[in-house]
Amino acid sequence: MNRRAVLLGTSAAALAVFGGGAWYLRQQEEAAAAAAVTQNPEALVRPNSPILGPAEAPVTLVEFFDPSCEACRAFHPVIEDLRQQYPTQLRIVLRYTPFHEGSDEAVRILEAARRQDKFEPVLDALFEKQPEWAIHGAPDLDRAWRIAGAVGLDLERAQSDRLHPDTTAILNQDVADLQELGVRATPTFFLNGRPLTNLNFDALRAAVGHAVAETS
C-alpha cells in the first residue's frame, strides 16, 4: 500500500469518526432539550409569547429566533409558506433569542409593534431589510426604527413603549428559557414539544407536514 493510499484511508476514517461524533452530539443535545421540555413545559411556550396563526391549532411550531440572524431571515419565507399551506392546523410561537449585538433593541421594536397590532408587518420588514441594519459589529438600530416606521409603526408612541416593563420581562424570560432548554443557535425549532435538529428547508416542511397529517 503506498503512502497516498494510507493517507486517504486515514482521512476517510477521521471523517467517519467526526461524522459519528457529530451525530452523537446532536442526539445528546436533542435528548437534553426534550428532557428540559418534559421537566418544564412552560419554558417552551409562555402566555405572552407572540403567536402567528390560530391559537388553538393542533400543531405548534416554536421558533427561537434572532431578528439579526441571517439564517432566521432565510427560514422566514418557509415559515410563511407553511402558514399559508396549513392556515387552520398550524400555529407558530416565536421566542426571542437576542444572540447578536443590537438584537435586544430589535426585540423592543417588535414588542412596541405588537402593542400597535403591527407585529407581522414590522417583523416582515425587519427581515426583508435586515442587511441594511443588522450589520455585524455595528448594527444601525436607528435605521431599524425607520424601517418599522415605514410600514406603519407610530414611532413616537413606540419610543415611549420601548422600555415598557412588560417588554423587559419578556426579554428576560425568553433568555432564561433558552438557557434552560439549551438553545445555542438560531433558528432553533420545537415541533409539538419535540426539538428538531440538523434542519434544512425541506426537512422542516416535511416534519410539519407529517405532524399535520397525524392530526387528520
Short mmCIF file of C-alpha atoms in Angstrom, two decimals:
data_model
loop_
_atom_site.label_atom_id
_atom_site.label_comp_id
_atom_site.label_asym_id
_atom_site.label_seq_id
_atom_site.Cartn_x
_atom_site.Cartn_y
_atom_site.Cartn_z
CA MET A 1 0.00 0.00 0.00
CA ASN A 2 1.52 3.33 -0.99
CA ARG A 3 1.70 6.44 1.17
CA ARG A 4 -1.13 8.18 -0.71
CA ALA A 5 -3.49 5.26 -0.09
CA VAL A 6 -2.59 5.28 3.59
CA LEU A 7 -3.28 8.99 3.82
CA LEU A 8 -6.62 8.64 2.02
CA GLY A 9 -7.61 5.77 4.26
CA THR A 10 -6.65 7.73 7.36
CA SER A 11 -8.61 10.78 6.19
CA ALA A 12 -11.70 8.70 5.48
CA ALA A 13 -11.51 7.11 8.90
CA ALA A 14 -11.14 10.51 10.55
CA LEU A 15 -14.17 11.85 8.67
CA ALA A 16 -16.20 8.82 9.72
CA VAL A 17 -15.24 9.33 13.34
CA PHE A 18 -16.03 13.05 13.11
CA GLY A 19 -19.36 12.36 11.46
CA GLY A 20 -20.26 9.79 14.07
CA GLY A 21 -19.23 12.17 16.83
CA ALA A 22 -21.33 14.99 15.37
CA TRP A 23 -24.35 12.66 15.10
CA TYR A 24 -23.87 11.54 18.69
CA LEU A 25 -23.58 15.14 19.88
CA ARG A 26 -26.79 16.08 18.05
CA GLN A 27 -28.57 13.12 19.62
CA GLN A 28 -27.35 14.15 23.06
CA GLU A 29 -28.44 17.77 22.56
CA GLU A 30 -31.86 16.66 21.28
CA ALA A 31 -32.33 14.34 24.25
CA ALA A 32 -31.30 17.07 26.70
CA ALA A 33 -33.70 19.58 25.12
CA ALA A 34 -36.55 17.05 25.15
CA ALA A 35 -35.88 16.30 28.80
CA ALA A 36 -35.87 20.01 29.65
CA VAL A 37 -39.25 20.46 27.93
CA THR A 38 -40.64 17.47 29.83
CA GLN A 39 -39.41 18.88 33.13
CA ASN A 40 -40.66 22.39 32.48
CA PRO A 41 -43.07 22.61 29.50
CA GLU A 42 -43.83 26.25 30.33
CA ALA A 43 -40.27 27.11 29.27
CA LEU A 44 -41.26 26.35 25.68
CA VAL A 45 -44.41 28.47 25.35
CA ARG A 46 -45.19 31.40 27.61
CA PRO A 47 -48.62 33.07 27.78
CA ASN A 48 -47.14 36.33 26.45
CA SER A 49 -45.20 34.79 23.55
CA PRO A 50 -46.09 36.15 20.09
CA ILE A 51 -48.26 33.70 18.15
CA LEU A 52 -48.81 33.61 14.40
CA GLY A 53 -51.80 31.60 13.27
CA PRO A 54 -54.75 30.17 15.23
CA ALA A 55 -54.04 29.99 18.94
CA GLU A 56 -55.89 26.65 19.18
CA ALA A 57 -54.26 24.98 16.15
CA PRO A 58 -53.42 21.30 16.73
CA VAL A 59 -49.80 21.64 15.59
CA THR A 60 -47.41 24.02 17.33
CA LEU A 61 -44.06 25.05 15.89
CA VAL A 62 -41.93 27.04 18.32
CA GLU A 63 -39.10 29.07 16.81
CA PHE A 64 -36.31 30.56 18.88
CA PHE A 65 -35.16 33.34 16.58
CA ASP A 66 -32.95 36.39 16.46
CA PRO A 67 -34.10 39.35 14.30
CA SER A 68 -30.44 39.89 13.31
CA CYS A 69 -29.85 36.24 12.34
CA GLU A 70 -29.28 35.63 8.63
CA ALA A 71 -30.44 32.01 8.88
CA CYS A 72 -33.66 33.16 10.60
CA ARG A 73 -34.21 35.55 7.70
CA ALA A 74 -33.70 32.68 5.26
CA PHE A 75 -36.21 30.47 7.08
CA HIS A 76 -38.82 33.23 7.36
CA PRO A 77 -40.37 32.69 3.89
CA VAL A 78 -40.54 28.95 4.61
CA ILE A 79 -42.48 29.68 7.80
CA GLU A 80 -44.83 31.95 5.87
CA ASP A 81 -45.36 29.26 3.21
CA LEU A 82 -46.21 26.72 5.92
CA ARG A 83 -48.73 29.10 7.45
CA GLN A 84 -50.45 29.51 4.09
CA GLN A 85 -50.38 25.77 3.45
CA TYR A 86 -51.84 24.94 6.87
CA PRO A 87 -53.91 28.00 7.81
CA THR A 88 -56.03 26.28 10.47
CA GLN A 89 -53.74 23.42 11.52
CA LEU A 90 -50.55 25.29 12.42
CA ARG A 91 -49.59 27.94 14.91
CA ILE A 92 -46.14 29.49 15.17
CA VAL A 93 -44.89 30.56 18.60
CA LEU A 94 -41.97 32.97 18.47
CA ARG A 95 -39.38 33.18 21.22
CA TYR A 96 -36.75 35.91 21.28
CA THR A 97 -33.12 34.81 21.19
CA PRO A 98 -31.03 38.01 21.20
CA PHE A 99 -27.63 36.50 20.48
CA HIS A 100 -26.37 39.27 18.16
CA GLU A 101 -25.34 42.77 19.14
CA GLY A 102 -28.33 45.09 18.94
CA SER A 103 -30.90 42.30 18.79
CA ASP A 104 -32.36 43.25 22.16
CA GLU A 105 -33.27 46.64 20.67
CA ALA A 106 -34.81 44.93 17.64
CA VAL A 107 -36.93 42.89 20.05
CA ARG A 108 -38.08 46.12 21.66
CA ILE A 109 -39.12 47.38 18.22
CA LEU A 110 -41.13 44.21 17.66
CA GLU A 111 -42.80 44.39 21.06
CA ALA A 112 -43.67 48.04 20.51
CA ALA A 113 -45.17 46.98 17.18
CA ARG A 114 -47.17 44.25 18.89
CA ARG A 115 -48.75 46.88 21.14
CA GLN A 116 -49.97 48.62 17.98
CA ASP A 117 -51.09 45.42 16.20
CA LYS A 118 -48.24 45.91 13.73
CA PHE A 119 -46.13 42.92 14.73
CA GLU A 120 -46.26 40.96 11.47
CA PRO A 121 -45.62 43.84 9.04
CA VAL A 122 -42.74 45.08 11.19
CA LEU A 123 -41.28 41.57 11.51
CA ASP A 124 -41.51 41.09 7.74
CA ALA A 125 -39.87 44.47 7.11
CA LEU A 126 -37.02 43.92 9.56
CA PHE A 127 -36.24 40.57 7.94
CA GLU A 128 -36.59 41.91 4.38
CA LYS A 129 -34.25 44.82 5.06
CA GLN A 130 -32.04 43.03 7.57
CA PRO A 131 -28.82 43.63 5.53
CA GLU A 132 -29.43 47.39 5.88
CA TRP A 133 -29.50 47.47 9.68
CA ALA A 134 -28.15 44.22 11.17
CA ILE A 135 -24.53 44.97 10.37
CA HIS A 136 -22.24 42.68 12.32
CA GLY A 137 -20.24 44.71 14.81
CA ALA A 138 -22.07 47.93 14.00
CA PRO A 139 -25.86 47.44 13.93
CA ASP A 140 -27.78 50.50 12.74
CA LEU A 141 -30.78 50.48 15.09
CA ASP A 142 -31.90 53.96 14.05
CA ARG A 143 -32.38 52.55 10.56
CA ALA A 144 -34.27 49.58 12.03
CA TRP A 145 -36.66 52.00 13.72
CA ARG A 146 -37.13 53.90 10.44
CA ILE A 147 -37.85 50.65 8.62
CA ALA A 148 -40.54 49.87 11.19
CA GLY A 149 -41.98 53.36 10.81
CA ALA A 150 -42.16 52.96 7.05
CA VAL A 151 -44.64 50.08 7.43
CA GLY A 152 -46.94 51.97 9.76
CA LEU A 153 -45.44 51.88 13.24
CA ASP A 154 -46.23 55.03 15.22
CA LEU A 155 -42.64 55.85 16.18
CA GLU A 156 -43.47 58.46 18.80
CA ARG A 157 -45.72 56.05 20.66
CA ALA A 158 -43.29 53.17 20.09
CA GLN A 159 -40.39 55.11 21.59
CA SER A 160 -42.44 55.72 24.72
CA ASP A 161 -43.17 51.96 24.87
CA ARG A 162 -39.57 50.97 24.15
CA LEU A 163 -38.62 50.40 27.80
CA HIS A 164 -42.00 49.16 28.94
CA PRO A 165 -41.57 46.81 31.92
CA ASP A 166 -43.55 44.08 30.16
CA THR A 167 -41.11 44.10 27.25
CA THR A 168 -38.13 43.84 29.58
CA ALA A 169 -39.85 40.98 31.40
CA ILE A 170 -40.45 39.13 28.12
CA LEU A 171 -36.82 39.56 27.09
CA ASN A 172 -35.54 38.34 30.45
CA GLN A 173 -37.91 35.36 30.47
CA ASP A 174 -37.03 34.30 26.94
CA VAL A 175 -33.30 34.45 27.70
CA ALA A 176 -33.82 32.36 30.84
CA ASP A 177 -35.91 29.82 28.93
CA LEU A 178 -33.48 29.45 26.04
CA GLN A 179 -30.71 28.80 28.53
CA GLU A 180 -32.80 26.19 30.36
CA LEU A 181 -33.66 24.46 27.07
CA GLY A 182 -30.08 24.54 25.85
CA VAL A 183 -30.74 26.68 22.79
CA ARG A 184 -27.34 27.57 21.35
CA ALA A 185 -28.10 28.64 17.80
CA THR A 186 -30.79 30.36 15.77
CA PRO A 187 -33.16 29.40 14.44
CA THR A 188 -33.97 26.52 16.79
CA PHE A 189 -37.31 24.78 16.30
CA PHE A 190 -39.52 22.62 18.51
CA LEU A 191 -42.44 20.83 16.86
CA ASN A 192 -45.22 19.80 19.25
CA GLY A 193 -42.68 19.92 22.07
CA ARG A 194 -40.02 17.89 20.25
CA PRO A 195 -36.74 19.55 19.26
CA LEU A 196 -35.84 19.47 15.58
CA THR A 197 -32.14 19.21 14.82
CA ASN A 198 -29.94 19.35 11.72
CA LEU A 199 -32.70 21.08 9.75
CA ASN A 200 -32.93 22.41 6.25
CA PHE A 201 -35.91 23.94 4.47
CA ASP A 202 -37.21 20.66 3.05
CA ALA A 203 -36.77 18.80 6.34
CA LEU A 204 -38.79 21.45 8.18
CA ARG A 205 -41.56 21.29 5.59
CA ALA A 206 -41.62 17.51 5.82
CA ALA A 207 -41.70 17.49 9.62
CA VAL A 208 -44.57 19.96 9.77
CA GLY A 209 -46.47 18.13 7.04
CA HIS A 210 -46.10 14.86 8.92
CA ALA A 211 -47.30 16.47 12.18
CA VAL A 212 -50.35 17.93 10.43
CA ALA A 213 -51.15 14.58 8.80
CA GLU A 214 -51.11 12.90 12.21
CA THR A 215 -53.89 15.23 13.37
CA SER A 216 -56.17 14.41 10.43
#
